[in-house]
Tab-separated table of C-alpha atoms in Angstrom:
chain	number	residue	atom	x	y	z
A	1	MET	CA	-13.967	2.674	1.897
A	2	SER	CA	-12.962	6.155	3.037
A	3	VAL	CA	-13.102	7.305	6.641
A	4	THR	CA	-12.870	10.941	5.492
A	5	GLY	CA	-15.125	10.919	2.443
A	6	GLU	CA	-13.393	12.961	-0.266
A	7	GLU	CA	-11.422	15.086	2.193
A	8	CYS	CA	-7.638	15.018	2.664
A	9	ALA	CA	-5.591	17.702	4.381
A	10	LEU	CA	-2.388	17.037	2.452
A	11	HIS	CA	-3.356	17.718	-1.197
A	12	CYS	CA	-0.406	15.606	-2.325
A	13	ASN	CA	1.117	16.377	-5.712
A	14	HIS	CA	0.230	12.979	-7.164
A	15	CYS	CA	-3.345	12.563	-5.867
A	16	ASN	CA	-4.966	15.741	-4.463
A	17	GLY	CA	-7.850	13.634	-3.161
A	18	HIS	CA	-8.756	12.324	-6.623
A	19	TYR	CA	-8.780	8.648	-5.671
A	20	LEU	CA	-10.959	9.229	-2.607
A	21	GLN	CA	-13.802	10.140	-4.957
A	22	HIS	CA	-14.143	6.493	-6.002
A	23	MET	CA	-14.438	5.143	-2.443
A	24	VAL	CA	-17.565	4.465	-0.414
A	25	PRO	CA	-17.842	6.957	2.475
A	26	VAL	CA	-17.697	5.194	5.812
A	27	ALA	CA	-21.102	6.692	6.692
A	28	ALA	CA	-22.671	4.517	3.975
A	29	ALA	CA	-20.328	1.551	4.357
A	30	ARG	CA	-22.312	-0.437	6.910
A	31	ARG	CA	-25.388	-0.506	4.667
A	32	VAL	CA	-23.233	-1.725	1.764
A	33	LEU	CA	-21.591	-4.455	3.835
A	34	GLU	CA	-24.878	-5.719	5.278
A	35	SER	CA	-25.595	-7.163	1.826
A	36	GLY	CA	-23.205	-9.988	2.724
A	37	GLU	CA	-21.498	-9.816	-0.674
A	38	TYR	CA	-18.027	-8.875	0.543
A	39	ARG	CA	-15.259	-11.006	2.023
A	40	SER	CA	-12.895	-8.105	2.658
A	41	ILE	CA	-12.590	-4.329	2.455
A	42	LEU	CA	-9.896	-1.729	1.961
A	43	LEU	CA	-10.319	0.824	4.737
A	44	SER	CA	-8.657	4.015	3.588
A	45	GLY	CA	-9.228	7.761	3.459
A	46	GLY	CA	-7.473	11.084	3.539
A	47	SER	CA	-4.710	12.054	5.947
A	48	ASP	CA	-4.498	14.840	8.469
A	49	SER	CA	-1.635	17.353	8.411
A	50	HIS	CA	0.623	14.845	10.199
A	51	GLY	CA	0.085	12.014	7.709
A	52	CYS	CA	-2.324	10.048	9.920
A	53	LEU	CA	-5.734	8.663	8.957
A	54	PRO	CA	-8.390	9.241	11.671
A	55	LEU	CA	-9.095	5.545	12.157
A	56	MET	CA	-9.658	5.669	15.910
A	57	GLU	CA	-12.654	7.943	15.330
A	58	HIS	CA	-14.308	4.996	13.583
A	59	LEU	CA	-13.336	2.234	16.005
A	60	ALA	CA	-16.959	1.162	16.564
A	61	PHE	CA	-17.417	0.617	12.820
A	62	ILE	CA	-14.091	-1.218	12.596
A	63	GLU	CA	-15.118	-3.510	15.456
A	64	TRP	CA	-18.457	-4.201	13.738
A	65	VAL	CA	-16.776	-5.141	10.438
A	66	HIS	CA	-14.401	-7.444	12.305
A	67	GLU	CA	-17.330	-9.121	14.096
A	68	GLN	CA	-18.978	-9.847	10.722
A	69	GLY	CA	-15.965	-11.917	9.690
A	70	ILE	CA	-15.100	-9.456	6.915
A	71	ARG	CA	-11.349	-9.130	6.527
A	72	ILE	CA	-9.897	-5.642	6.774
A	73	ASN	CA	-6.922	-4.278	4.870
A	74	ALA	CA	-6.318	-0.859	6.415
A	75	HIS	CA	-4.415	1.913	4.676
A	76	VAL	CA	-3.094	3.308	7.922
A	77	GLY	CA	-0.777	6.253	7.374
A	78	LEU	CA	1.434	7.259	10.291
A	79	GLN	CA	-0.487	6.274	13.424
A	80	SER	CA	0.717	6.867	16.969
A	81	ASP	CA	2.183	3.868	18.805
A	82	ALA	CA	-0.822	3.808	21.146
A	83	ASP	CA	-3.310	3.799	18.263
A	84	VAL	CA	-1.381	1.034	16.503
A	85	ARG	CA	-1.771	-1.160	19.584
A	86	ALA	CA	-5.473	-0.316	19.852
A	87	LEU	CA	-6.256	-0.976	16.183
A	88	SER	CA	-4.109	-4.047	15.530
A	89	PRO	CA	-6.583	-6.638	16.915
A	90	TYR	CA	-9.090	-5.735	14.181
A	91	PHE	CA	-6.905	-5.573	11.073
A	92	ASP	CA	-6.023	-8.653	9.048
A	93	LYS	CA	-3.583	-6.632	6.938
A	94	VAL	CA	-2.231	-3.104	6.950
A	95	SER	CA	-0.968	-1.231	3.910
A	96	LEU	CA	1.625	1.446	4.541
A	97	ASP	CA	2.989	3.770	1.871
A	98	TYR	CA	6.743	3.565	2.273
A	99	VAL	CA	8.915	6.570	1.401
A	100	TRP	CA	12.526	6.959	2.485
A	101	ASP	CA	13.644	10.123	0.728
A	102	ASP	CA	12.967	13.123	2.985
A	103	GLY	CA	12.759	15.513	0.031
A	104	THR	CA	10.002	13.424	-1.550
A	105	ILE	CA	8.091	13.324	1.738
A	106	HIS	CA	8.300	17.114	2.029
A	107	ASP	CA	7.702	18.026	-1.613
A	108	VAL	CA	5.075	15.429	-2.607
A	109	TYR	CA	3.211	14.717	0.649
A	110	HIS	CA	3.814	18.185	2.125
A	111	LEU	CA	4.737	16.539	5.405
A	112	GLN	CA	7.431	17.472	7.886
A	113	ARG	CA	8.251	13.834	8.501
A	114	SER	CA	11.235	11.631	7.625
A	115	GLY	CA	11.917	8.250	6.104
A	116	ALA	CA	12.763	7.013	9.595
A	117	ASP	CA	9.142	7.708	10.596
A	118	TYR	CA	7.911	5.286	7.951
A	119	LEU	CA	10.325	2.570	9.013
A	120	HIS	CA	9.289	3.118	12.639
A	121	ALA	CA	5.641	2.780	11.599
A	122	ALA	CA	6.321	-0.511	9.825
A	123	GLN	CA	8.164	-1.906	12.832
A	124	GLY	CA	5.400	-0.706	15.159
A	125	TRP	CA	2.767	-2.711	13.319
A	126	VAL	CA	4.974	-5.803	13.299
A	127	ASP	CA	5.497	-5.440	17.041
A	128	ALA	CA	1.763	-5.021	17.633
A	129	PHE	CA	0.883	-8.063	15.535
A	130	SER	CA	3.580	-10.209	17.141
A	131	ALA	CA	2.128	-11.485	20.405
A	132	ALA	CA	5.117	-13.145	22.052
A	133	GLY	CA	8.022	-12.595	19.696
A	134	SER	CA	8.703	-16.205	18.635
A	135	SER	CA	10.146	-16.661	15.166
A	136	GLU	CA	6.873	-18.174	13.915
A	137	GLU	CA	4.805	-15.317	15.312
A	138	LEU	CA	7.248	-12.735	13.968
A	139	THR	CA	6.967	-14.207	10.479
A	140	SER	CA	3.170	-14.184	10.690
A	141	ALA	CA	3.190	-10.587	11.935
A	142	LYS	CA	5.384	-9.433	9.069
A	143	GLN	CA	3.049	-11.063	6.559
A	144	ARG	CA	0.294	-8.753	7.813
A	145	VAL	CA	2.335	-5.592	7.177
A	146	ASN	CA	2.447	-4.698	3.486
A	147	LEU	CA	4.689	-1.825	2.459
A	148	HIS	CA	3.828	0.037	-0.763
A	149	LEU	CA	6.631	1.687	-2.715
A	150	THR	CA	5.597	3.996	-5.572
A	151	ILE	CA	8.129	4.150	-8.396
A	152	GLY	CA	8.474	7.682	-9.771
A	153	LEU	CA	6.478	9.239	-6.922
A	154	LYS	CA	8.406	12.518	-7.259
A	155	GLY	CA	7.081	13.739	-10.586
A	156	GLY	CA	7.718	10.537	-12.519
A	157	VAL	CA	11.436	10.485	-11.692
A	158	VAL	CA	13.153	7.724	-9.734
A	159	VAL	CA	14.433	9.524	-6.626
A	160	GLY	CA	15.120	7.577	-3.471
A	161	GLU	CA	13.598	4.242	-4.490
A	162	TYR	CA	16.942	2.424	-4.332
A	163	ALA	CA	17.711	3.951	-0.936
A	164	ALA	CA	14.250	2.922	0.254
A	165	ILE	CA	14.982	-0.678	-0.701
A	166	ASP	CA	18.354	-0.489	1.055
A	167	SER	CA	16.645	0.807	4.196
A	168	LEU	CA	14.525	-2.360	4.300
A	169	ILE	CA	17.373	-4.865	4.162
A	170	ALA	CA	17.697	-5.119	7.944
A	171	PHE	CA	13.905	-5.016	8.407
A	172	GLN	CA	13.362	-7.863	5.891
A	173	PRO	CA	9.708	-7.262	4.946
A	174	ALA	CA	7.608	-10.295	4.107
A	175	SER	CA	6.174	-8.435	1.122
A	176	LEU	CA	6.797	-5.273	-0.862
A	177	VAL	CA	4.057	-3.930	-3.127
A	178	PHE	CA	5.179	-1.824	-6.078
A	179	LEU	CA	3.055	0.956	-7.534
A	180	VAL	CA	3.965	3.246	-10.446
A	181	LEU	CA	3.035	6.929	-10.540
A	182	ILE	CA	-0.098	7.681	-12.567
A	183	PRO	CA	-0.086	11.213	-14.031
A	184	THR	CA	-3.548	12.201	-12.785
A	185	GLU	CA	-5.601	15.096	-14.131
A	186	GLY	CA	-6.178	17.833	-11.585
A	187	THR	CA	-2.935	17.231	-9.730
A	188	VAL	CA	0.481	18.918	-9.814
A	189	TYR	CA	1.794	15.861	-11.644
A	190	GLY	CA	-1.074	15.629	-14.111
A	191	ASN	CA	1.135	16.256	-17.143
A	192	VAL	CA	4.388	14.557	-16.191
A	193	PRO	CA	5.631	11.736	-18.453
A	194	VAL	CA	4.886	8.138	-17.550
A	195	VAL	CA	7.826	6.507	-15.772
A	196	PRO	CA	9.953	4.780	-18.460
A	197	ILE	CA	9.557	1.023	-18.339
A	198	ASP	CA	13.324	0.510	-18.175
A	199	ALA	CA	13.448	2.668	-15.029
A	200	VAL	CA	10.746	0.486	-13.478
A	201	GLU	CA	12.647	-2.658	-14.449
A	202	SER	CA	15.804	-1.329	-12.828
A	203	VAL	CA	13.977	-0.874	-9.505
A	204	PHE	CA	12.378	-4.329	-9.770
A	205	ALA	CA	15.781	-5.904	-10.411
A	206	TYR	CA	17.366	-4.051	-7.493
A	207	ALA	CA	14.604	-5.143	-5.125
A	208	ARG	CA	14.917	-8.767	-6.178
A	209	LEU	CA	18.687	-8.602	-5.653
A	210	LYS	CA	18.594	-6.871	-2.268
A	211	LEU	CA	15.468	-8.561	-0.856
A	212	PRO	CA	15.645	-12.131	-2.181
A	213	ALA	CA	13.320	-13.559	0.488
A	214	THR	CA	10.655	-10.850	0.147
A	215	ASP	CA	7.457	-11.438	-1.816
A	216	LEU	CA	7.290	-8.769	-4.517
A	217	VAL	CA	3.816	-7.735	-5.687
A	218	LEU	CA	2.578	-5.415	-8.441
A	219	GLY	CA	-0.278	-3.388	-6.954
A	220	CYS	CA	-3.270	-1.793	-8.648
A	221	MET	CA	-1.913	1.726	-9.161
A	222	TYR	CA	0.021	2.063	-12.419
A	223	PRO	CA	-0.629	3.810	-15.754
A	224	ARG	CA	-3.186	2.149	-18.026
A	225	VAL	CA	-1.645	3.359	-21.274
A	226	ASP	CA	-0.784	1.425	-24.438
A	227	SER	CA	0.884	-1.875	-23.465
A	228	TYR	CA	2.289	-0.576	-20.170
A	229	GLY	CA	0.384	-3.081	-18.052
A	230	GLU	CA	1.440	-6.010	-20.216
A	231	GLN	CA	5.066	-4.912	-19.980
A	232	LEU	CA	4.785	-4.705	-16.197
A	233	GLU	CA	3.248	-8.176	-16.107
A	234	HIS	CA	6.149	-9.511	-18.165
A	235	LEU	CA	8.659	-7.904	-15.803
A	236	SER	CA	6.770	-9.256	-12.807
A	237	ARG	CA	7.198	-12.791	-14.103
A	238	GLN	CA	10.835	-12.141	-14.970
A	239	TYR	CA	11.594	-11.015	-11.419
A	240	GLN	CA	9.468	-13.698	-9.765
A	241	PHE	CA	6.688	-11.566	-8.295
A	242	ARG	CA	4.142	-13.375	-6.123
A	243	GLY	CA	1.184	-11.284	-7.229
A	244	VAL	CA	0.086	-9.041	-10.101
A	245	VAL	CA	-3.024	-6.837	-10.129
A	246	GLY	CA	-5.147	-5.706	-13.037
A	247	VAL	CA	-3.451	-7.594	-15.872
A	248	LYS	CA	-4.921	-10.706	-17.479
A	249	PRO	CA	-2.403	-13.442	-16.596
A	250	SER	CA	-0.519	-14.954	-19.483
A	251	ALA	CA	0.026	-18.195	-17.563
A	252	GLU	CA	-2.832	-20.667	-17.139
A	253	ASP	CA	-1.816	-22.092	-13.760
A	254	VAL	CA	-2.060	-18.903	-11.693
A	255	GLU	CA	-4.567	-18.395	-8.906
A	256	GLN	CA	-6.900	-15.416	-9.415
A	257	VAL	CA	-8.176	-13.533	-6.346
A	258	GLU	CA	-10.783	-10.751	-6.513
A	259	GLU	CA	-9.581	-8.855	-3.454
A	260	CYS	CA	-6.855	-6.340	-2.576
A	261	CYS	CA	-3.395	-7.368	-3.677
A	262	VAL	CA	-2.242	-7.889	-0.073
A	263	PHE	CA	-4.626	-10.858	0.168
A	264	TYR	CA	-2.579	-12.790	-2.387
A	265	LYS	CA	-1.965	-15.373	0.337
């Protein structure tokens, strides 16, 4: 569901608001949810010029969804520390795009922010979810913060993904969701080549090496061309991913969940 309809101030090179067109506007969301058919939602939308989604403007709706017992995975963007504290009681999971390379942030997102801002945002949500700071509560809090790293975000070229993984070693995320750039019609990157599968594998292997205790997950955004998805599924098994989205599992003993990838456990 989108809190901004089809509007986004950033016009990012890889999206340009395209994917907002397939979301339910928040104005119509309550009527949809009153059907009782949904166990969870993805609350998303476009960003403002600072990379923040206007979630606080819809706090009454968020509170209502929470009261219905519907789980919320919120695509949060870069919220202020105060808004993180205000919103955290209502979100079961948060999804945060994670970018470390400053050039990618500037050139793709058109933001004057830094990789340090994204790491600060991740830590802020962990702090907000962690009530007293015990090791058990810290682990639980980290499981609610799901970082999303898009391979090839800068025009289909791997730039900064290894450094992004390195930046997370001290943070030790509970999960890391991988996406792969989709060349999307109507965007600056509409005609770039698909990221080579060997480049994707190299990033997967590096993440497994550097973050051995982190759950790796293949998210829903990756090119649906030829056998690309099947190759990603094969790599996901090879590098012991905990979740894979959108590919028919080749193993018979896997659990299938019809919700956002962050609800894999």
